PDB file of C-alpha atoms in Angstrom:
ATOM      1  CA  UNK S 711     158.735  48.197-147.055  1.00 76.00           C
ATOM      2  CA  UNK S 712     159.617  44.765-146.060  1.00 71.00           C
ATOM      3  CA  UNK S 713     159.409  41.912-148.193  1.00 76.00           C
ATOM      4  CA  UNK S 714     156.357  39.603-147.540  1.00 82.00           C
ATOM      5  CA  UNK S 715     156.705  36.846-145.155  1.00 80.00           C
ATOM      6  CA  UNK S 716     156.659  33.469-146.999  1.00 90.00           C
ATOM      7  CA  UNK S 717     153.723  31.015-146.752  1.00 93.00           C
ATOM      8  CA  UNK S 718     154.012  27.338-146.149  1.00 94.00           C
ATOM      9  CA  UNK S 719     151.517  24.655-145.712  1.00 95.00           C
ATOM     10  CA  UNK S 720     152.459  22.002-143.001  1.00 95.00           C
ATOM     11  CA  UNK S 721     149.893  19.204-142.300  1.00 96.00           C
ATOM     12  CA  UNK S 722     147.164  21.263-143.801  1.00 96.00           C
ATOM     13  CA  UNK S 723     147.586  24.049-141.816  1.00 96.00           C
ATOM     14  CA  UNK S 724     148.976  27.465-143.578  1.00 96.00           C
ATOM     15  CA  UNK S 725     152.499  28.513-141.872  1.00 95.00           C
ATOM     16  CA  UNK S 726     154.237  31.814-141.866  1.00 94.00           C
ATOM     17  CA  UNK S 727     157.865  31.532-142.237  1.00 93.00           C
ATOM     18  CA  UNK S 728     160.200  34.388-140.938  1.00 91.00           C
ATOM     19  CA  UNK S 729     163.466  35.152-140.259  1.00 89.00           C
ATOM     20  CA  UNK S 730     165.383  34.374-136.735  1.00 93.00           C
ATOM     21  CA  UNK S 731     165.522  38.260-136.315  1.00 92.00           C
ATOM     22  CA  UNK S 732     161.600  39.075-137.800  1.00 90.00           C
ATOM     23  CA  UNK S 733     160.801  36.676-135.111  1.00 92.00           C
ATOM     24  CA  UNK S 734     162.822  38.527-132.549  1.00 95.00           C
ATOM     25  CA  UNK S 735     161.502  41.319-133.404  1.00 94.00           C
ATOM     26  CA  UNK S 736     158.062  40.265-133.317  1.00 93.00           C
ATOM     27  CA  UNK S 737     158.239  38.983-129.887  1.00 96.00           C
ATOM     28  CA  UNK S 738     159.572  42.185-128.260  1.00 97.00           C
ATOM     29  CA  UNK S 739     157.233  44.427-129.806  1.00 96.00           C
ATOM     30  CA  UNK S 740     154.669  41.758-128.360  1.00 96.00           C
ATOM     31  CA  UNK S 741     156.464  41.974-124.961  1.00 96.00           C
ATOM     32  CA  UNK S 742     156.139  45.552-125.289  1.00 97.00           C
ATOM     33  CA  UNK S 743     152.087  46.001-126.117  1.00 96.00           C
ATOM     34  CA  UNK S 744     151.739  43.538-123.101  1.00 96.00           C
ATOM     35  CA  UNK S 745     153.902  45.751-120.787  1.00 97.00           C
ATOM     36  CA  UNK S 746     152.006  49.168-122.042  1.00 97.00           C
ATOM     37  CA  UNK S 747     148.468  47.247-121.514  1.00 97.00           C
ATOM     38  CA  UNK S 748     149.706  46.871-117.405  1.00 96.00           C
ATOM     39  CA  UNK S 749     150.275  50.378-117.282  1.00 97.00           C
ATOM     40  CA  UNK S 750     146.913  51.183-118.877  1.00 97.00           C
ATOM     41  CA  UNK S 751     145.525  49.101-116.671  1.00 97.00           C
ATOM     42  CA  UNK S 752     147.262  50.723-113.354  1.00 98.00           C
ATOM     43  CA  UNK S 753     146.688  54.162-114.632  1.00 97.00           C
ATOM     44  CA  UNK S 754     142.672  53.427-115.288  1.00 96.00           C
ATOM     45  CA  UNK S 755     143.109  52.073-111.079  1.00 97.00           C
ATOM     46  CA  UNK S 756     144.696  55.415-110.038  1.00 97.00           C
ATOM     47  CA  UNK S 757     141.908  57.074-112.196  1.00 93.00           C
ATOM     48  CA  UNK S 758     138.956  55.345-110.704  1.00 93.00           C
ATOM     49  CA  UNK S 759     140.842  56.012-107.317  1.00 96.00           C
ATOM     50  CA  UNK S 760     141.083  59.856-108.207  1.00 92.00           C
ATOM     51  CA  UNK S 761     137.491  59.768-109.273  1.00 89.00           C
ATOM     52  CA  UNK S 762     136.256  58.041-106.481  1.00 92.00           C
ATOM     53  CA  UNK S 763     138.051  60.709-104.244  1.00 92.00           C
ATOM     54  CA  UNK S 764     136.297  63.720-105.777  1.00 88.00           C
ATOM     55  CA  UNK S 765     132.776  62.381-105.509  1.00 88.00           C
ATOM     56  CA  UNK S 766     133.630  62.088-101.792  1.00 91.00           C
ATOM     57  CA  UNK S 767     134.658  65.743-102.050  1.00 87.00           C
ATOM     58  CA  UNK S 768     131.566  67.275-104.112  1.00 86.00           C
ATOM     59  CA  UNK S 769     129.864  65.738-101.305  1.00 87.00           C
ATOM     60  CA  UNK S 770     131.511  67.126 -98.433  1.00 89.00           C
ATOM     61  CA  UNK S 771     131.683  70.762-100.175  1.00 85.00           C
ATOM     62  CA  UNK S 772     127.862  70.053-100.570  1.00 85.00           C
ATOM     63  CA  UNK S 773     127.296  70.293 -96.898  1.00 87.00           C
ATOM     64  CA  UNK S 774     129.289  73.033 -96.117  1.00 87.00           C
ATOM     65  CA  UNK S 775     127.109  76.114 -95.180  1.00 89.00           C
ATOM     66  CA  UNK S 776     127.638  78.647 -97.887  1.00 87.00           C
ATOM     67  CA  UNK S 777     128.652  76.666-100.392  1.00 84.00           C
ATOM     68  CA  UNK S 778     128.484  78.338-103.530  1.00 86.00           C
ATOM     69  CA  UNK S 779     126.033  76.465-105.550  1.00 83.00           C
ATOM     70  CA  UNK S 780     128.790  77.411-108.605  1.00 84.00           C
ATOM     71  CA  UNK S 781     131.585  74.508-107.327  1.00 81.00           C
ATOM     72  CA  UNK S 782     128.801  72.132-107.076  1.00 80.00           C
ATOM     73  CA  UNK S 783     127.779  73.033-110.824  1.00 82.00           C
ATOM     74  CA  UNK S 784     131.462  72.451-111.479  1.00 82.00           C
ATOM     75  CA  UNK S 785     132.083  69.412-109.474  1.00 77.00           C
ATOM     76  CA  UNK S 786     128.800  67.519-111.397  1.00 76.00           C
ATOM     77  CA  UNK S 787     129.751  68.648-114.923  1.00 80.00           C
ATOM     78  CA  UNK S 788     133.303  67.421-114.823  1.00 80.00           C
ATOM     79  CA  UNK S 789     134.755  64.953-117.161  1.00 78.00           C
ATOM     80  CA  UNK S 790     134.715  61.132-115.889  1.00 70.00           C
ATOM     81  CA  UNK S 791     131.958  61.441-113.570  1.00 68.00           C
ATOM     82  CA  UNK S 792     129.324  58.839-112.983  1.00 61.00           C
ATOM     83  CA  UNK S 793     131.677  56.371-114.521  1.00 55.00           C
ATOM     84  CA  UNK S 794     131.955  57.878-117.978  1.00 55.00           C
ATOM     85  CA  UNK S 795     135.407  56.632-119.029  1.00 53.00           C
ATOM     86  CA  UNK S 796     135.682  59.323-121.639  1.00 50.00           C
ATOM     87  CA  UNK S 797     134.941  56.470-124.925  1.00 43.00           C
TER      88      UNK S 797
END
């Protein structure tokens, strides 16, 4: 475990010290949580995109004459429909 960052006070407000390479260290794991939230963020896109896509297709299978009612079960009860973001 690593030893506790020291504490300092400067003009009344309470100052964590560290180390040139802690602070390295710190800042690329921050670079890296910001560059993983932009790929969370394109991948949620493409998923909307996706979604988006197979709502147009439930409702094009719907009006197909003989249409078993079964894919249109299948089509409504999937995952992420309606929005639901799977919380």
């Amino acid at each position: 475990m690593p030893p506790k960052p020291r504490r300092i006070r400067v003009d009344g407000t309470e100052l964590v010290v560290l180390t040139k390479a802690a602070y390295e260290s710190l800042d690329g794991q921050r670079r890296q949580a910001g560059a993983q939230g932009a790929r969370v963020r394109a991948l949620r896109g493409q998923l909307d995109q996706l979604n988006a896509f197979v709502d147009r297709l439930e409702k094009a299978a719907a009006r197909l004459p003989g249409c078993p009612p079964e894919l249109i079960a299948e089509f409504a009860n999937r995952p992420g429909r309606d929005g639901d973001r799977g919380a």
